[in-house]
Amino acid sequence: MTRADDTEATAALFVIRSEEAGWSIADQEALDSWLDESIAHRAAYWRLQQGWREADRIAALGWERAARVQIPKRLWQMAVAACLVLMVGVDMPTPRMDSVENVPVLRFDTPVGGHRVVPLADGSLIELNTATLMKTAVSSKHREVWLDRGEAFFEVAHAEGRPFLIHAGNRTISVLGTKFSVRRDSDEITVSVLEGRVKLAGASSQTQAPAAILTAGDIAIAKGKSTLLEAESEERVRAALSWRSGILDFDNSTLTEAAREFNRYNRAQIVIVDPDAAQIRISGEFQVSNVDAFVRLLRDAYGFRIRSTPQVLAISS
Amino acid sequence: MIDDAALHEWFCGQVLPLEGALTRFIQRNWRVGDDVPELRQDIYERALLGARTGLPMNTRAFVFTIARNHLINRAVRAKIVSFEVLAELENIAPIDLLATERQLDAREQLRRAQAGMEALPPRCRDVVRLRKIEGLSTLEAAERLGVGTATIERQLTMGVRALTDFMLGGSGRLQRPRSVRRRRRAVQ
């Protein structure tokens, strides 16, 4: 038996015995003097005490449930999201430390076609869409996220006095607790609010953009100094968030717009060769990953001609 | 000099959340798997010794630098490690390699507690449940199960150690006690 093993075994016995009703002053003195003997004793005791205390969660399981594994629905969703990322065959992105300050800045990204759920330390969840790069810094006082590119859905845990800030290009979005998505296409920022309220403002005093308060059902598109607000468009918010279930939802979109959406998720890019084809209107729901089905529909229903190579799907009439 | 209360808070709040990453770091860079708990314990000891004179600004970098140096020292002392392994160790940039760790949220705690319980041997699991769910003392549990208090204590200490490994992100592999009598004497 090694020294570390011995130390840990003794520490475990102290953890158990100190919980007992019969724990006396003399017992406490014995523990204190053992802890004083060596800092290794303290390390072992503190560690087990902490781990054992965290295991108090077992009480929430109860007798019957403790015997079975019950995976909460959210975990299933996360598992499915993780599988999706694996399915596209790209390595799992790993967050990386970027900062040497006390608040660690973590980096998360997804490849083209990727989809990933990132839980934050404060209980908030961020769902990353395809080709997204995000950094987070969460401390006991602040919660900040930088959306460098792509799109993310935020489910912000309510925390009084601890604002949640999202920096996207020249806009900053601040919230207290709500659900919404932010999409960034270079300098264009789109915010779609599913629940609650968020504030969209210029990132600095140099950005002379007026602040806008968005509530559930609102979509704001910000570019440069201007902000376009579409109020009460629940249906469009729903469509804007359909990527979360792997669906693209088009409502009277032009073929150009639809192709642009598909191209965000797939390496094979749809190119529309002639201007007439570009203007036709498309409605319906399509699976993000199944660009072939979409292209087949264009061929069979609209009579377009398709030339396909591994990189390009060219569409012409 | 940092007092024990502050040291305790720093250790539980900032060092222990790194345990999963630290364990993987040691496993990756040390061939003998059985040495891992001992190496980790040594690293904690050195981290606490170092932090006593002043808490580090960046706990993560601090702990992993200690880990790397400790592995190198051990490798040099062991003399059985090839030069290649040593060279590899010296080239490690400890902080960049690692995935993020954080304080667990309630859901993750519950998931780990559950996984930890599943992994316990049935007898040990029952004793831990009596303690955590029904709040029975060692004596009450002994009466309920019709065994001696020493048996209950043995099962509980096994549970404490295995569940701690699980809660802090390790493997939760069981350390079966081999010489309980000797240990008891140490406590009394």
PDB file of N, CA and C in Angstrom, chain A residues 120-173:
ATOM      1  N   LEU A 120     -22.866  26.427 -20.201  1.00  0.00           N
ATOM      2  CA  LEU A 120     -21.971  27.337 -19.492  1.00  0.00           C
ATOM      3  C   LEU A 120     -22.053  27.079 -17.992  1.00  0.00           C
ATOM      4  N   ALA A 121     -21.065  27.577 -17.284  1.00  0.00           N
ATOM      5  CA  ALA A 121     -20.973  27.328 -15.843  1.00  0.00           C
ATOM      6  C   ALA A 121     -22.173  27.896 -15.084  1.00  0.00           C
ATOM      7  N   ASP A 122     -22.832  28.927 -15.637  1.00  0.00           N
ATOM      8  CA  ASP A 122     -23.945  29.544 -14.910  1.00  0.00           C
ATOM      9  C   ASP A 122     -25.267  28.847 -15.163  1.00  0.00           C
ATOM     10  N   GLY A 123     -25.258  27.765 -15.942  1.00  0.00           N
ATOM     11  CA  GLY A 123     -26.493  27.038 -16.236  1.00  0.00           C
ATOM     12  C   GLY A 123     -27.102  27.404 -17.573  1.00  0.00           C
ATOM     13  N   SER A 124     -26.573  28.421 -18.235  1.00  0.00           N
ATOM     14  CA  SER A 124     -27.068  28.777 -19.557  1.00  0.00           C
ATOM     15  C   SER A 124     -26.605  27.748 -20.587  1.00  0.00           C
ATOM     16  N   LEU A 125     -27.366  27.664 -21.683  1.00  0.00           N
ATOM     17  CA  LEU A 125     -26.971  26.756 -22.750  1.00  0.00           C
ATOM     18  C   LEU A 125     -26.825  27.536 -24.046  1.00  0.00           C
ATOM     19  N   ILE A 126     -25.803  27.220 -24.810  1.00  0.00           N
ATOM     20  CA  ILE A 126     -25.623  27.853 -26.109  1.00  0.00           C
ATOM     21  C   ILE A 126     -25.544  26.757 -27.147  1.00  0.00           C
ATOM     22  N   GLU A 127     -26.374  26.893 -28.161  1.00  0.00           N
ATOM     23  CA  GLU A 127     -26.419  25.885 -29.209  1.00  0.00           C
ATOM     24  C   GLU A 127     -25.782  26.490 -30.452  1.00  0.00           C
ATOM     25  N   LEU A 128     -24.689  25.904 -30.918  1.00  0.00           N
ATOM     26  CA  LEU A 128     -23.978  26.469 -32.055  1.00  0.00           C
ATOM     27  C   LEU A 128     -24.455  25.829 -33.350  1.00  0.00           C
ATOM     28  N   ASN A 129     -24.697  26.663 -34.347  1.00  0.00           N
ATOM     29  CA  ASN A 129     -25.063  26.167 -35.668  1.00  0.00           C
ATOM     30  C   ASN A 129     -23.785  25.959 -36.496  1.00  0.00           C
ATOM     31  N   THR A 130     -23.972  25.644 -37.741  1.00  0.00           N
ATOM     32  CA  THR A 130     -22.859  25.342 -38.656  1.00  0.00           C
ATOM     33  C   THR A 130     -21.795  26.440 -38.698  1.00  0.00           C
ATOM     34  N   ALA A 131     -20.545  26.063 -38.908  1.00  0.00           N
ATOM     35  CA  ALA A 131     -19.428  26.985 -39.157  1.00  0.00           C
ATOM     36  C   ALA A 131     -19.429  28.189 -38.221  1.00  0.00           C
ATOM     37  N   THR A 132     -19.420  27.918 -36.939  1.00  0.00           N
ATOM     38  CA  THR A 132     -19.535  28.973 -35.943  1.00  0.00           C
ATOM     39  C   THR A 132     -18.292  29.006 -35.059  1.00  0.00           C
ATOM     40  N   LEU A 133     -17.907  30.221 -34.704  1.00  0.00           N
ATOM     41  CA  LEU A 133     -16.780  30.398 -33.785  1.00  0.00           C
ATOM     42  C   LEU A 133     -17.208  31.353 -32.675  1.00  0.00           C
ATOM     43  N   MET A 134     -17.043  30.925 -31.446  1.00  0.00           N
ATOM     44  CA  MET A 134     -17.524  31.698 -30.312  1.00  0.00           C
ATOM     45  C   MET A 134     -16.517  31.621 -29.172  1.00  0.00           C
ATOM     46  N   LYS A 135     -16.417  32.709 -28.402  1.00  0.00           N
ATOM     47  CA  LYS A 135     -15.593  32.676 -27.198  1.00  0.00           C
ATOM     48  C   LYS A 135     -16.470  33.048 -26.005  1.00  0.00           C
ATOM     49  N   THR A 136     -16.193  32.467 -24.853  1.00  0.00           N
ATOM     50  CA  THR A 136     -16.993  32.785 -23.671  1.00  0.00           C
ATOM     51  C   THR A 136     -16.092  33.133 -22.501  1.00  0.00           C
ATOM     52  N   ALA A 137     -16.604  34.005 -21.641  1.00  0.00           N
ATOM     53  CA  ALA A 137     -15.922  34.303 -20.382  1.00  0.00           C
ATOM     54  C   ALA A 137     -17.015  34.442 -19.329  1.00  0.00           C
ATOM     55  N   VAL A 138     -17.096  33.482 -18.425  1.00  0.00           N
ATOM     56  CA  VAL A 138     -18.138  33.486 -17.403  1.00  0.00           C
ATOM     57  C   VAL A 138     -17.475  33.501 -16.037  1.00  0.00           C
ATOM     58  N   SER A 139     -17.806  34.512 -15.232  1.00  0.00           N
ATOM     59  CA  SER A 139     -17.289  34.566 -13.864  1.00  0.00           C
ATOM     60  C   SER A 139     -18.474  34.756 -12.936  1.00  0.00           C
ATOM     61  N   SER A 140     -18.183  34.929 -11.655  1.00  0.00           N
ATOM     62  CA  SER A 140     -19.293  35.104 -10.717  1.00  0.00           C
ATOM     63  C   SER A 140     -19.959  36.467 -10.887  1.00  0.00           C
ATOM     64  N   LYS A 141     -19.312  37.391 -11.608  1.00  0.00           N
ATOM     65  CA  LYS A 141     -19.894  38.726 -11.773  1.00  0.00           C
ATOM     66  C   LYS A 141     -20.366  39.009 -13.187  1.00  0.00           C
ATOM     67  N   HIS A 142     -19.691  38.436 -14.176  1.00  0.00           N
ATOM     68  CA  HIS A 142     -20.008  38.770 -15.560  1.00  0.00           C
ATOM     69  C   HIS A 142     -20.226  37.528 -16.401  1.00  0.00           C
ATOM     70  N   ARG A 143     -21.004  37.704 -17.453  1.00  0.00           N
ATOM     71  CA  ARG A 143     -21.147  36.618 -18.422  1.00  0.00           C
ATOM     72  C   ARG A 143     -21.007  37.270 -19.803  1.00  0.00           C
ATOM     73  N   GLU A 144     -19.986  36.862 -20.536  1.00  0.00           N
ATOM     74  CA  GLU A 144     -19.766  37.493 -21.830  1.00  0.00           C
ATOM     75  C   GLU A 144     -19.491  36.458 -22.906  1.00  0.00           C
ATOM     76  N   VAL A 145     -20.006  36.733 -24.086  1.00  0.00           N
ATOM     77  CA  VAL A 145     -19.798  35.836 -25.224  1.00  0.00           C
ATOM     78  C   VAL A 145     -19.428  36.679 -26.438  1.00  0.00           C
ATOM     79  N   TRP A 146     -18.469  36.216 -27.204  1.00  0.00           N
ATOM     80  CA  TRP A 146     -18.110  36.870 -28.454  1.00  0.00           C
ATOM     81  C   TRP A 146     -18.472  35.932 -29.596  1.00  0.00           C
ATOM     82  N   LEU A 147     -19.375  36.373 -30.452  1.00  0.00           N
ATOM     83  CA  LEU A 147     -19.731  35.566 -31.614  1.00  0.00           C
ATOM     84  C   LEU A 147     -18.895  36.077 -32.782  1.00  0.00           C
ATOM     85  N   ASP A 148     -17.847  35.343 -33.114  1.00  0.00           N
ATOM     86  CA  ASP A 148     -16.935  35.814 -34.154  1.00  0.00           C
ATOM     87  C   ASP A 148     -17.458  35.517 -35.553  1.00  0.00           C
ATOM     88  N   ARG A 149     -18.134  34.379 -35.701  1.00  0.00           N
ATOM     89  CA  ARG A 149     -18.831  34.123 -36.954  1.00  0.00           C
ATOM     90  C   ARG A 149     -19.872  33.041 -36.721  1.00  0.00           C
ATOM     91  N   GLY A 150     -20.840  32.968 -37.638  1.00  0.00           N
ATOM     92  CA  GLY A 150     -21.829  31.911 -37.559  1.00  0.00           C
ATOM     93  C   GLY A 150     -23.069  32.295 -36.787  1.00  0.00           C
ATOM     94  N   GLU A 151     -23.682  31.313 -36.135  1.00  0.00           N
ATOM     95  CA  GLU A 151     -24.989  31.506 -35.538  1.00  0.00           C
ATOM     96  C   GLU A 151     -25.116  30.675 -34.269  1.00  0.00           C
ATOM     97  N   ALA A 152     -25.798  31.231 -33.284  1.00  0.00           N
ATOM     98  CA  ALA A 152     -25.965  30.483 -32.039  1.00  0.00           C
ATOM     99  C   ALA A 152     -27.307  30.812 -31.415  1.00  0.00           C
ATOM    100  N   PHE A 153     -27.897  29.797 -30.765  1.00  0.00           N
ATOM    101  CA  PHE A 153     -29.136  29.978 -30.016  1.00  0.00           C
ATOM    102  C   PHE A 153     -28.791  30.017 -28.539  1.00  0.00           C
ATOM    103  N   PHE A 154     -29.303  31.029 -27.845  1.00  0.00           N
ATOM    104  CA  PHE A 154     -28.950  31.206 -26.440  1.00  0.00           C
ATOM    105  C   PHE A 154     -30.152  30.924 -25.558  1.00  0.00           C
ATOM    106  N   GLU A 155     -29.927  30.112 -24.535  1.00  0.00           N
ATOM    107  CA  GLU A 155     -30.925  29.890 -23.509  1.00  0.00           C
ATOM    108  C   GLU A 155     -30.260  30.374 -22.227  1.00  0.00           C
ATOM    109  N   VAL A 156     -30.547  31.632 -21.886  1.00  0.00           N
ATOM    110  CA  VAL A 156     -29.783  32.276 -20.817  1.00  0.00           C
ATOM    111  C   VAL A 156     -30.460  32.045 -19.472  1.00  0.00           C
ATOM    112  N   ALA A 157     -29.734  31.488 -18.523  1.00  0.00           N
ATOM    113  CA  ALA A 157     -30.256  31.285 -17.172  1.00  0.00           C
ATOM    114  C   ALA A 157     -30.404  32.641 -16.502  1.00  0.00           C
ATOM    115  N   HIS A 158     -31.520  32.849 -15.824  1.00  0.00           N
ATOM    116  CA  HIS A 158     -31.755  34.137 -15.187  1.00  0.00           C
ATOM    117  C   HIS A 158     -30.831  34.316 -13.998  1.00  0.00           C
ATOM    118  N   ALA A 159     -30.148  35.445 -13.936  1.00  0.00           N
ATOM    119  CA  ALA A 159     -29.280  35.714 -12.784  1.00  0.00           C
ATOM    120  C   ALA A 159     -29.297  37.210 -12.540  1.00  0.00           C
ATOM    121  N   GLU A 160     -29.921  37.610 -11.459  1.00  0.00           N
ATOM    122  CA  GLU A 160     -30.069  39.025 -11.121  1.00  0.00           C
ATOM    123  C   GLU A 160     -28.701  39.668 -10.926  1.00  0.00           C
ATOM    124  N   GLY A 161     -28.486  40.827 -11.515  1.00  0.00           N
ATOM    125  CA  GLY A 161     -27.241  41.553 -11.308  1.00  0.00           C
ATOM    126  C   GLY A 161     -26.037  40.944 -11.998  1.00  0.00           C
ATOM    127  N   ARG A 162     -26.289  39.993 -12.885  1.00  0.00           N
ATOM    128  CA  ARG A 162     -25.178  39.372 -13.585  1.00  0.00           C
ATOM    129  C   ARG A 162     -25.511  39.367 -15.064  1.00  0.00           C
ATOM    130  N   PRO A 163     -25.354  40.530 -15.704  1.00  0.00           N
ATOM    131  CA  PRO A 163     -25.800  40.639 -17.089  1.00  0.00           C
ATOM    132  C   PRO A 163     -25.077  39.668 -18.010  1.00  0.00           C
ATOM    133  N   PHE A 164     -25.775  39.281 -19.050  1.00  0.00           N
ATOM    134  CA  PHE A 164     -25.221  38.384 -20.060  1.00  0.00           C
ATOM    135  C   PHE A 164     -25.032  39.223 -21.317  1.00  0.00           C
ATOM    136  N   LEU A 165     -23.785  39.398 -21.744  1.00  0.00           N
ATOM    137  CA  LEU A 165     -23.511  40.245 -22.899  1.00  0.00           C
ATOM    138  C   LEU A 165     -23.017  39.403 -24.062  1.00  0.00           C
ATOM    139  N   ILE A 166     -23.538  39.699 -25.249  1.00  0.00           N
ATOM    140  CA  ILE A 166     -23.053  39.020 -26.441  1.00  0.00           C
ATOM    141  C   ILE A 166     -22.509  40.074 -27.391  1.00  0.00           C
ATOM    142  N   HIS A 167     -21.262  39.944 -27.761  1.00  0.00           N
ATOM    143  CA  HIS A 167     -20.641  40.877 -28.687  1.00  0.00           C
ATOM    144  C   HIS A 167     -20.615  40.230 -30.057  1.00  0.00           C
ATOM    145  N   ALA A 168     -21.248  40.892 -31.022  1.00  0.00           N
ATOM    146  CA  ALA A 168     -21.245  40.383 -32.394  1.00  0.00           C
ATOM    147  C   ALA A 168     -20.967  41.564 -33.302  1.00  0.00           C
ATOM    148  N   GLY A 169     -19.797  41.570 -33.920  1.00  0.00           N
ATOM    149  CA  GLY A 169     -19.439  42.686 -34.793  1.00  0.00           C
ATOM    150  C   GLY A 169     -19.529  43.993 -34.042  1.00  0.00           C
ATOM    151  N   ASN A 170     -20.235  44.971 -34.625  1.00  0.00           N
ATOM    152  CA  ASN A 170     -20.317  46.268 -33.959  1.00  0.00           C
ATOM    153  C   ASN A 170     -21.591  46.399 -33.121  1.00  0.00           C
ATOM    154  N   ARG A 171     -22.167  45.284 -32.708  1.00  0.00           N
ATOM    155  CA  ARG A 171     -23.339  45.325 -31.847  1.00  0.00           C
ATOM    156  C   ARG A 171     -23.091  44.533 -30.566  1.00  0.00           C
ATOM    157  N   THR A 172     -23.743  44.989 -29.502  1.00  0.00           N
ATOM    158  CA  THR A 172     -23.719  44.229 -28.253  1.00  0.00           C
ATOM    159  C   THR A 172     -25.150  43.959 -27.836  1.00  0.00           C
ATOM    160  N   ILE A 173     -25.426  42.721 -27.489  1.00  0.00           N
ATOM    161  CA  ILE A 173     -26.764  42.332 -27.068  1.00  0.00           C
ATOM    162  C   ILE A 173     -26.692  42.019 -25.585  1.00  0.00           C
TER     163      ILE A 173
END
